[in-house]
């Protein structure tokens, strides 16, 4: 069965970096783009962008350019989100998600809480 | 970029009530709209895609309608297990913007 398993919670100081992983299994990794979604505490869902896993080509939503980098390692079927120069407002749960908008089938990672605090 | 505006932001209704949530796109998106349900502490899941197609396994009390700029999610008879926040999302093109969400509670 399709599974997306994310890395565990992270605590970082302002200005540091963090890298979140999302390991896929149960399907051909390069057949689907991987979406990244942010949810700040008590807030709604924000689509951060996606990465085409077959080419490694990312696309970022407005507000997620510059400090946010999506990448993939197809040899281990894993997508990554790296955030640099962390700010307190980056504190959120970050989800990876595979969504097939043609069939409506969606698979989500369990979410990774990134806390930025001094 | 196209903005997605949901209303209301929250609602409280009684068990058995009919509940309607609206989502408006700032430009036409045909029927490229998905509705998600996110229960407290859980990940989101697709309820409806292509504006009106019920995802497999979703109770038939949920329905979606609309095309162009105006969309509706309806729960025909609200149940306690429907307590959640509901989000719309466009997928006609990138960015695949979410609406702000509608929190549904039981009165």
PDB file of C-alpha atoms in Angstrom:
ATOM      1  CA  UNK A   1       0.000   0.000   0.000  1.00  0.00           C
ATOM      2  CA  UNK A   2       1.085   3.571  -0.598  1.00  0.00           C
ATOM      3  CA  UNK A   3       2.837   5.126   2.368  1.00  0.00           C
ATOM      4  CA  UNK A   4       4.583   8.414   2.935  1.00  0.00           C
ATOM      5  CA  UNK A   5       6.673   8.430   6.094  1.00  0.00           C
ATOM      6  CA  UNK A   6       8.151  11.702   7.253  1.00  0.00           C
ATOM      7  CA  UNK A   7      11.042  12.387   9.573  1.00  0.00           C
ATOM      8  CA  UNK A   8      10.442  13.317  13.181  1.00  0.00           C
ATOM      9  CA  UNK A   9       9.846  16.609  14.938  1.00  0.00           C
ATOM     10  CA  UNK A  10      12.620  19.190  14.902  1.00  0.00           C
ATOM     11  CA  UNK A  11      13.532  22.044  17.233  1.00  0.00           C
ATOM     12  CA  UNK A  12      15.788  24.729  15.817  1.00  0.00           C
ATOM     13  CA  UNK A  13      16.994  28.163  16.793  1.00  0.00           C
ATOM     14  CA  UNK A  14      16.250  31.184  14.634  1.00  0.00           C
ATOM     15  CA  UNK A  15      18.729  31.427  11.767  1.00  0.00           C
ATOM     16  CA  UNK A  16      19.395  27.697  11.627  1.00  0.00           C
ATOM     17  CA  UNK A  17      18.376  25.253   8.893  1.00  0.00           C
ATOM     18  CA  UNK A  18      16.284  22.113   8.866  1.00  0.00           C
ATOM     19  CA  UNK A  19      15.754  19.294   6.384  1.00  0.00           C
ATOM     20  CA  UNK A  20      12.552  17.264   6.448  1.00  0.00           C
ATOM     21  CA  UNK A  21      12.372  13.943   4.629  1.00  0.00           C
ATOM     22  CA  UNK A  22       9.418  12.108   3.141  1.00  0.00           C
ATOM     23  CA  UNK A  23      10.051   8.466   2.214  1.00  0.00           C
ATOM     24  CA  UNK A  24       7.606   6.946  -0.238  1.00  0.00           C
ATOM     25  CA  UNK A  25       6.759   3.292  -0.647  1.00  0.00           C
ATOM     26  CA  UNK A  26       4.146   1.156  -2.348  1.00  0.00           C
ATOM     27  CA  UNK A  27       4.284   2.845  -5.740  1.00  0.00           C
ATOM     28  CA  UNK A  28       6.708   4.013  -8.414  1.00  0.00           C
ATOM     29  CA  UNK A  29       8.130   7.168  -6.853  1.00  0.00           C
ATOM     30  CA  UNK A  30       8.876   8.936 -10.121  1.00  0.00           C
ATOM     31  CA  UNK A  31       5.339   8.580 -11.454  1.00  0.00           C
ATOM     32  CA  UNK A  32       3.887  11.291  -9.218  1.00  0.00           C
ATOM     33  CA  UNK A  33       4.841  14.785  -8.173  1.00  0.00           C
ATOM     34  CA  UNK A  34       5.249  15.410  -4.457  1.00  0.00           C
ATOM     35  CA  UNK A  35       3.430  18.319  -2.889  1.00  0.00           C
ATOM     36  CA  UNK A  36       4.504  20.153   0.237  1.00  0.00           C
ATOM     37  CA  UNK A  37       1.896  21.753   2.506  1.00  0.00           C
ATOM     38  CA  UNK A  38       2.415  23.910   5.581  1.00  0.00           C
ATOM     39  CA  UNK A  39       0.044  24.269   8.518  1.00  0.00           C
ATOM     40  CA  UNK A  40       0.977  26.783  11.192  1.00  0.00           C
ATOM     41  CA  UNK A  41      -0.453  26.188  14.680  1.00  0.00           C
ATOM     42  CA  UNK A  42      -4.212  26.677  14.633  1.00  0.00           C
ATOM     43  CA  UNK A  43      -4.094  27.870  11.035  1.00  0.00           C
ATOM     44  CA  UNK A  44      -5.171  26.591   7.636  1.00  0.00           C
ATOM     45  CA  UNK A  45      -3.400  24.667   4.932  1.00  0.00           C
ATOM     46  CA  UNK A  46      -0.920  26.422   2.652  1.00  0.00           C
ATOM     47  CA  UNK A  47       0.269  24.827  -0.563  1.00  0.00           C
ATOM     48  CA  UNK A  48       4.012  25.462  -0.634  1.00  0.00           C
ATOM     49  CA  UNK A  49       4.665  23.947  -4.032  1.00  0.00           C
ATOM     50  CA  UNK A  50       5.705  20.654  -5.543  1.00  0.00           C
ATOM     51  CA  UNK A  51       8.534  18.810  -7.123  1.00  0.00           C
ATOM     52  CA  UNK A  52       8.328  16.657 -10.208  1.00  0.00           C
ATOM     53  CA  UNK A  53      10.043  13.539  -8.958  1.00  0.00           C
ATOM     54  CA  UNK A  54      11.020  12.271 -12.423  1.00  0.00           C
ATOM     55  CA  UNK A  55      12.968  15.428 -13.306  1.00  0.00           C
ATOM     56  CA  UNK A  56      13.689  16.937  -9.904  1.00  0.00           C
ATOM     57  CA  UNK A  57      12.136  20.170 -11.147  1.00  0.00           C
ATOM     58  CA  UNK A  58      10.511  22.141  -8.289  1.00  0.00           C
ATOM     59  CA  UNK A  59       7.875  24.851  -8.362  1.00  0.00           C
ATOM     60  CA  UNK A  60       7.317  27.144  -5.399  1.00  0.00           C
ATOM     61  CA  UNK A  61       4.239  29.086  -4.382  1.00  0.00           C
ATOM     62  CA  UNK A  62       4.547  32.771  -3.598  1.00  0.00           C
ATOM     63  CA  UNK A  63       5.933  33.177  -0.122  1.00  0.00           C
ATOM     64  CA  UNK A  64       8.007  30.007  -0.352  1.00  0.00           C
ATOM     65  CA  UNK A  65      10.804  31.151  -2.595  1.00  0.00           C
ATOM     66  CA  UNK A  66      14.391  31.720  -1.541  1.00  0.00           C
ATOM     67  CA  UNK A  67      14.641  29.955   1.830  1.00  0.00           C
ATOM     68  CA  UNK A  68      12.697  26.832   0.868  1.00  0.00           C
ATOM     69  CA  UNK A  69      14.189  24.099  -1.290  1.00  0.00           C
ATOM     70  CA  UNK A  70      12.550  20.904  -2.505  1.00  0.00           C
ATOM     71  CA  UNK A  71      14.706  18.018  -3.641  1.00  0.00           C
ATOM     72  CA  UNK A  72      14.457  14.285  -4.276  1.00  0.00           C
ATOM     73  CA  UNK A  73      16.684  11.248  -4.117  1.00  0.00           C
ATOM     74  CA  UNK A  74      15.076   8.743  -6.449  1.00  0.00           C
ATOM     75  CA  UNK A  75      17.483   5.981  -5.361  1.00  0.00           C
ATOM     76  CA  UNK A  76      15.738   5.907  -1.971  1.00  0.00           C
ATOM     77  CA  UNK A  77      12.300   7.166  -3.094  1.00  0.00           C
ATOM     78  CA  UNK A  78      12.563  10.158  -0.808  1.00  0.00           C
ATOM     79  CA  UNK A  79      11.583  13.789  -1.137  1.00  0.00           C
ATOM     80  CA  UNK A  80      13.127  16.509   0.976  1.00  0.00           C
ATOM     81  CA  UNK A  81      12.167  19.962   2.162  1.00  0.00           C
ATOM     82  CA  UNK A  82      14.991  22.164   3.369  1.00  0.00           C
ATOM     83  CA  UNK A  83      14.325  25.473   5.082  1.00  0.00           C
ATOM     84  CA  UNK A  84      17.199  27.849   5.756  1.00  0.00           C
ATOM     85  CA  UNK A  85      17.493  31.013   7.882  1.00  0.00           C
ATOM     86  CA  UNK A  86      14.615  29.797  10.035  1.00  0.00           C
ATOM     87  CA  UNK A  87      12.273  32.328  11.600  1.00  0.00           C
ATOM     88  CA  UNK A  88       9.780  31.893  14.410  1.00  0.00           C
ATOM     89  CA  UNK A  89       6.964  32.167  11.877  1.00  0.00           C
ATOM     90  CA  UNK A  90       8.227  28.993  10.190  1.00  0.00           C
ATOM     91  CA  UNK A  91       6.969  27.056  13.209  1.00  0.00           C
ATOM     92  CA  UNK A  92       4.436  24.701  11.670  1.00  0.00           C
ATOM     93  CA  UNK A  93       3.592  21.169  10.688  1.00  0.00           C
ATOM     94  CA  UNK A  94       4.934  20.378   7.240  1.00  0.00           C
ATOM     95  CA  UNK A  95       3.235  17.682   5.185  1.00  0.00           C
ATOM     96  CA  UNK A  96       4.279  15.902   2.038  1.00  0.00           C
ATOM     97  CA  UNK A  97       1.374  14.701  -0.060  1.00  0.00           C
ATOM     98  CA  UNK A  98       0.826  12.762  -3.243  1.00  0.00           C
ATOM     99  CA  UNK A  99      -2.429  13.825  -4.821  1.00  0.00           C
ATOM    100  CA  UNK A 100      -3.809  12.410  -8.032  1.00  0.00           C
ATOM    101  CA  UNK A 101      -6.295  15.094  -8.979  1.00  0.00           C
ATOM    102  CA  UNK A 102      -7.674  12.973 -11.821  1.00  0.00           C
ATOM    103  CA  UNK A 103      -8.808  10.131  -9.527  1.00  0.00           C
ATOM    104  CA  UNK A 104      -9.026  12.105  -6.300  1.00  0.00           C
ATOM    105  CA  UNK A 105      -6.754   9.657  -4.515  1.00  0.00           C
ATOM    106  CA  UNK A 106      -4.546  11.343  -1.946  1.00  0.00           C
ATOM    107  CA  UNK A 107      -1.808  10.112   0.339  1.00  0.00           C
ATOM    108  CA  UNK A 108      -0.244  12.234   3.041  1.00  0.00           C
ATOM    109  CA  UNK A 109       2.734  11.913   5.269  1.00  0.00           C
ATOM    110  CA  UNK A 110       2.027  12.063   8.978  1.00  0.00           C
ATOM    111  CA  UNK A 111       3.412  15.574   9.180  1.00  0.00           C
ATOM    112  CA  UNK A 112       6.633  16.931  10.682  1.00  0.00           C
ATOM    113  CA  UNK A 113       6.451  19.591  13.368  1.00  0.00           C
ATOM    114  CA  UNK A 114       9.226  22.136  13.015  1.00  0.00           C
ATOM    115  CA  UNK A 115       9.536  24.441  16.002  1.00  0.00           C
ATOM    116  CA  UNK A 116      11.714  27.520  15.757  1.00  0.00           C
ATOM    117  CA  UNK A 117      12.512  28.993  19.121  1.00  0.00           C
ATOM    118  CA  UNK A 118      15.474  30.512  20.903  1.00  0.00           C
TER     119      UNK A 118
ATOM    120  CA  UNK B   1      -2.629  34.343  -8.643  1.00  0.00           C
ATOM    121  CA  UNK B   2      -6.179  33.082  -8.214  1.00  0.00           C
ATOM    122  CA  UNK B   3      -7.491  33.478  -4.673  1.00  0.00           C
ATOM    123  CA  UNK B   4      -9.852  30.986  -3.038  1.00  0.00           C
ATOM    124  CA  UNK B   5     -12.292  32.412  -0.501  1.00  0.00           C
ATOM    125  CA  UNK B   6     -14.355  30.178   1.743  1.00  0.00           C
ATOM    126  CA  UNK B   7     -17.359  31.126   3.811  1.00  0.00           C
ATOM    127  CA  UNK B   8     -18.240  30.955   6.545  1.00  0.00           C
ATOM    128  CA  UNK B   9     -14.962  30.567   8.427  1.00  0.00           C
ATOM    129  CA  UNK B  10     -16.800  28.604  11.102  1.00  0.00           C
ATOM    130  CA  UNK B  11     -20.273  27.318  11.796  1.00  0.00           C
ATOM    131  CA  UNK B  12     -22.137  25.513  14.516  1.00  0.00           C
ATOM    132  CA  UNK B  13     -25.091  23.314  13.635  1.00  0.00           C
ATOM    133  CA  UNK B  14     -27.200  20.599  15.203  1.00  0.00           C
ATOM    134  CA  UNK B  15     -26.989  16.917  14.406  1.00  0.00           C
ATOM    135  CA  UNK B  16     -29.205  16.247  11.417  1.00  0.00           C
ATOM    136  CA  UNK B  17     -28.953  19.789  10.044  1.00  0.00           C
ATOM    137  CA  UNK B  18     -28.111  20.537   6.434  1.00  0.00           C
ATOM    138  CA  UNK B  19     -24.803  22.387   6.241  1.00  0.00           C
ATOM    139  CA  UNK B  20     -23.531  24.374   3.270  1.00  0.00           C
ATOM    140  CA  UNK B  21     -20.017  25.713   2.777  1.00  0.00           C
ATOM    141  CA  UNK B  22     -19.093  27.913  -0.146  1.00  0.00           C
ATOM    142  CA  UNK B  23     -15.824  28.453  -1.952  1.00  0.00           C
ATOM    143  CA  UNK B  24     -15.313  31.248  -4.440  1.00  0.00           C
ATOM    144  CA  UNK B  25     -12.424  31.513  -6.884  1.00  0.00           C
ATOM    145  CA  UNK B  26     -11.257  34.963  -7.967  1.00  0.00           C
ATOM    146  CA  UNK B  27     -11.155  33.709 -11.573  1.00  0.00           C
ATOM    147  CA  UNK B  28     -12.856  30.815 -13.322  1.00  0.00           C
ATOM    148  CA  UNK B  29     -11.302  27.429 -12.676  1.00  0.00           C
ATOM    149  CA  UNK B  30     -13.840  25.245 -14.528  1.00  0.00           C
ATOM    150  CA  UNK B  31     -14.520  22.269 -12.243  1.00  0.00           C
ATOM    151  CA  UNK B  32     -10.929  21.840 -11.053  1.00  0.00           C
ATOM    152  CA  UNK B  33     -11.781  21.949  -7.376  1.00  0.00           C
ATOM    153  CA  UNK B  34     -11.202  19.526  -4.525  1.00  0.00           C
ATOM    154  CA  UNK B  35     -12.754  19.519  -1.064  1.00  0.00           C
ATOM    155  CA  UNK B  36     -10.754  18.163   1.884  1.00  0.00           C
ATOM    156  CA  UNK B  37     -11.818  17.238   5.378  1.00  0.00           C
ATOM    157  CA  UNK B  38      -9.331  17.588   8.218  1.00  0.00           C
ATOM    158  CA  UNK B  39     -10.410  16.185  11.554  1.00  0.00           C
ATOM    159  CA  UNK B  40      -8.696  17.500  14.704  1.00  0.00           C
ATOM    160  CA  UNK B  41      -5.163  16.166  14.952  1.00  0.00           C
ATOM    161  CA  UNK B  42      -5.392  14.279  11.675  1.00  0.00           C
ATOM    162  CA  UNK B  43      -4.107  14.738   8.144  1.00  0.00           C
ATOM    163  CA  UNK B  44      -6.452  16.096   5.471  1.00  0.00           C
ATOM    164  CA  UNK B  45      -8.259  13.729   3.148  1.00  0.00           C
ATOM    165  CA  UNK B  46     -10.046  14.249  -0.133  1.00  0.00           C
ATOM    166  CA  UNK B  47     -13.833  14.169   0.094  1.00  0.00           C
ATOM    167  CA  UNK B  48     -14.752  15.440  -3.353  1.00  0.00           C
ATOM    168  CA  UNK B  49     -12.778  16.098  -6.519  1.00  0.00           C
ATOM    169  CA  UNK B  50     -13.696  17.571  -9.877  1.00  0.00           C
ATOM    170  CA  UNK B  51     -16.088  19.783  -7.888  1.00  0.00           C
ATOM    171  CA  UNK B  52     -18.777  17.125  -7.557  1.00  0.00           C
ATOM    172  CA  UNK B  53     -17.261  13.611  -7.656  1.00  0.00           C
ATOM    173  CA  UNK B  54     -17.439  11.833  -4.323  1.00  0.00           C
ATOM    174  CA  UNK B  55     -14.241  10.052  -3.383  1.00  0.00           C
ATOM    175  CA  UNK B  56     -14.653   6.331  -2.829  1.00  0.00           C
ATOM    176  CA  UNK B  57     -15.690   5.524   0.727  1.00  0.00           C
ATOM    177  CA  UNK B  58     -16.999   8.988   1.545  1.00  0.00           C
ATOM    178  CA  UNK B  59     -20.544   8.968   2.948  1.00  0.00           C
ATOM    179  CA  UNK B  60     -23.229   9.997   0.505  1.00  0.00           C
ATOM    180  CA  UNK B  61     -24.417  12.788   2.820  1.00  0.00           C
ATOM    181  CA  UNK B  62     -21.509  14.791   1.388  1.00  0.00           C
ATOM    182  CA  UNK B  63     -21.988  16.408  -1.997  1.00  0.00           C
ATOM    183  CA  UNK B  64     -20.326  19.083  -4.057  1.00  0.00           C
ATOM    184  CA  UNK B  65     -21.512  21.343  -6.813  1.00  0.00           C
ATOM    185  CA  UNK B  66     -20.451  24.320  -8.860  1.00  0.00           C
ATOM    186  CA  UNK B  67     -18.279  25.318 -11.756  1.00  0.00           C
ATOM    187  CA  UNK B  68     -16.394  28.390 -12.839  1.00  0.00           C
ATOM    188  CA  UNK B  69     -15.994  30.564  -9.762  1.00  0.00           C
ATOM    189  CA  UNK B  70     -18.630  29.408  -7.276  1.00  0.00           C
ATOM    190  CA  UNK B  71     -18.624  26.069  -5.494  1.00  0.00           C
ATOM    191  CA  UNK B  72     -20.537  24.468  -2.665  1.00  0.00           C
ATOM    192  CA  UNK B  73     -19.941  21.606  -0.270  1.00  0.00           C
ATOM    193  CA  UNK B  74     -23.104  20.298   1.343  1.00  0.00           C
ATOM    194  CA  UNK B  75     -23.541  17.920   4.237  1.00  0.00           C
ATOM    195  CA  UNK B  76     -27.151  16.811   3.981  1.00  0.00           C
ATOM    196  CA  UNK B  77     -27.500  15.607   7.565  1.00  0.00           C
ATOM    197  CA  UNK B  78     -24.692  16.617   9.906  1.00  0.00           C
ATOM    198  CA  UNK B  79     -23.280  13.823  12.051  1.00  0.00           C
ATOM    199  CA  UNK B  80     -21.015  14.067  15.122  1.00  0.00           C
ATOM    200  CA  UNK B  81     -18.156  12.487  13.187  1.00  0.00           C
ATOM    201  CA  UNK B  82     -18.296  15.361  10.680  1.00  0.00           C
ATOM    202  CA  UNK B  83     -16.719  17.754  13.172  1.00  0.00           C
ATOM    203  CA  UNK B  84     -13.719  18.936  11.195  1.00  0.00           C
ATOM    204  CA  UNK B  85     -12.297  21.777   9.174  1.00  0.00           C
ATOM    205  CA  UNK B  86     -13.107  21.704   5.485  1.00  0.00           C
ATOM    206  CA  UNK B  87     -10.877  23.183   2.794  1.00  0.00           C
ATOM    207  CA  UNK B  88     -11.318  23.745  -0.903  1.00  0.00           C
ATOM    208  CA  UNK B  89      -8.338  23.685  -3.260  1.00  0.00           C
ATOM    209  CA  UNK B  90      -8.049  24.654  -6.910  1.00  0.00           C
ATOM    210  CA  UNK B  91      -6.085  22.435  -9.238  1.00  0.00           C
ATOM    211  CA  UNK B  92      -6.578  24.005 -12.654  1.00  0.00           C
ATOM    212  CA  UNK B  93      -2.980  25.199 -12.528  1.00  0.00           C
ATOM    213  CA  UNK B  94      -0.275  26.189 -10.073  1.00  0.00           C
ATOM    214  CA  UNK B  95      -0.295  27.527  -7.440  1.00  0.00           C
ATOM    215  CA  UNK B  96      -2.792  24.994  -6.099  1.00  0.00           C
ATOM    216  CA  UNK B  97      -4.165  27.413  -3.546  1.00  0.00           C
ATOM    217  CA  UNK B  98      -6.299  26.294  -0.626  1.00  0.00           C
ATOM    218  CA  UNK B  99      -9.259  28.216   0.710  1.00  0.00           C
ATOM    219  CA  UNK B 100      -8.987  29.514   4.251  1.00  0.00           C
ATOM    220  CA  UNK B 101     -11.024  26.669   5.730  1.00  0.00           C
ATOM    221  CA  UNK B 102     -14.405  26.292   7.411  1.00  0.00           C
ATOM    222  CA  UNK B 103     -14.526  24.857  10.912  1.00  0.00           C
ATOM    223  CA  UNK B 104     -17.690  22.828  11.525  1.00  0.00           C
ATOM    224  CA  UNK B 105     -18.836  22.184  15.077  1.00  0.00           C
ATOM    225  CA  UNK B 106     -21.867  20.593  16.666  1.00  0.00           C
ATOM    226  CA  UNK B 107     -24.274  22.897  18.500  1.00  0.00           C
TER     227      UNK B 107
END
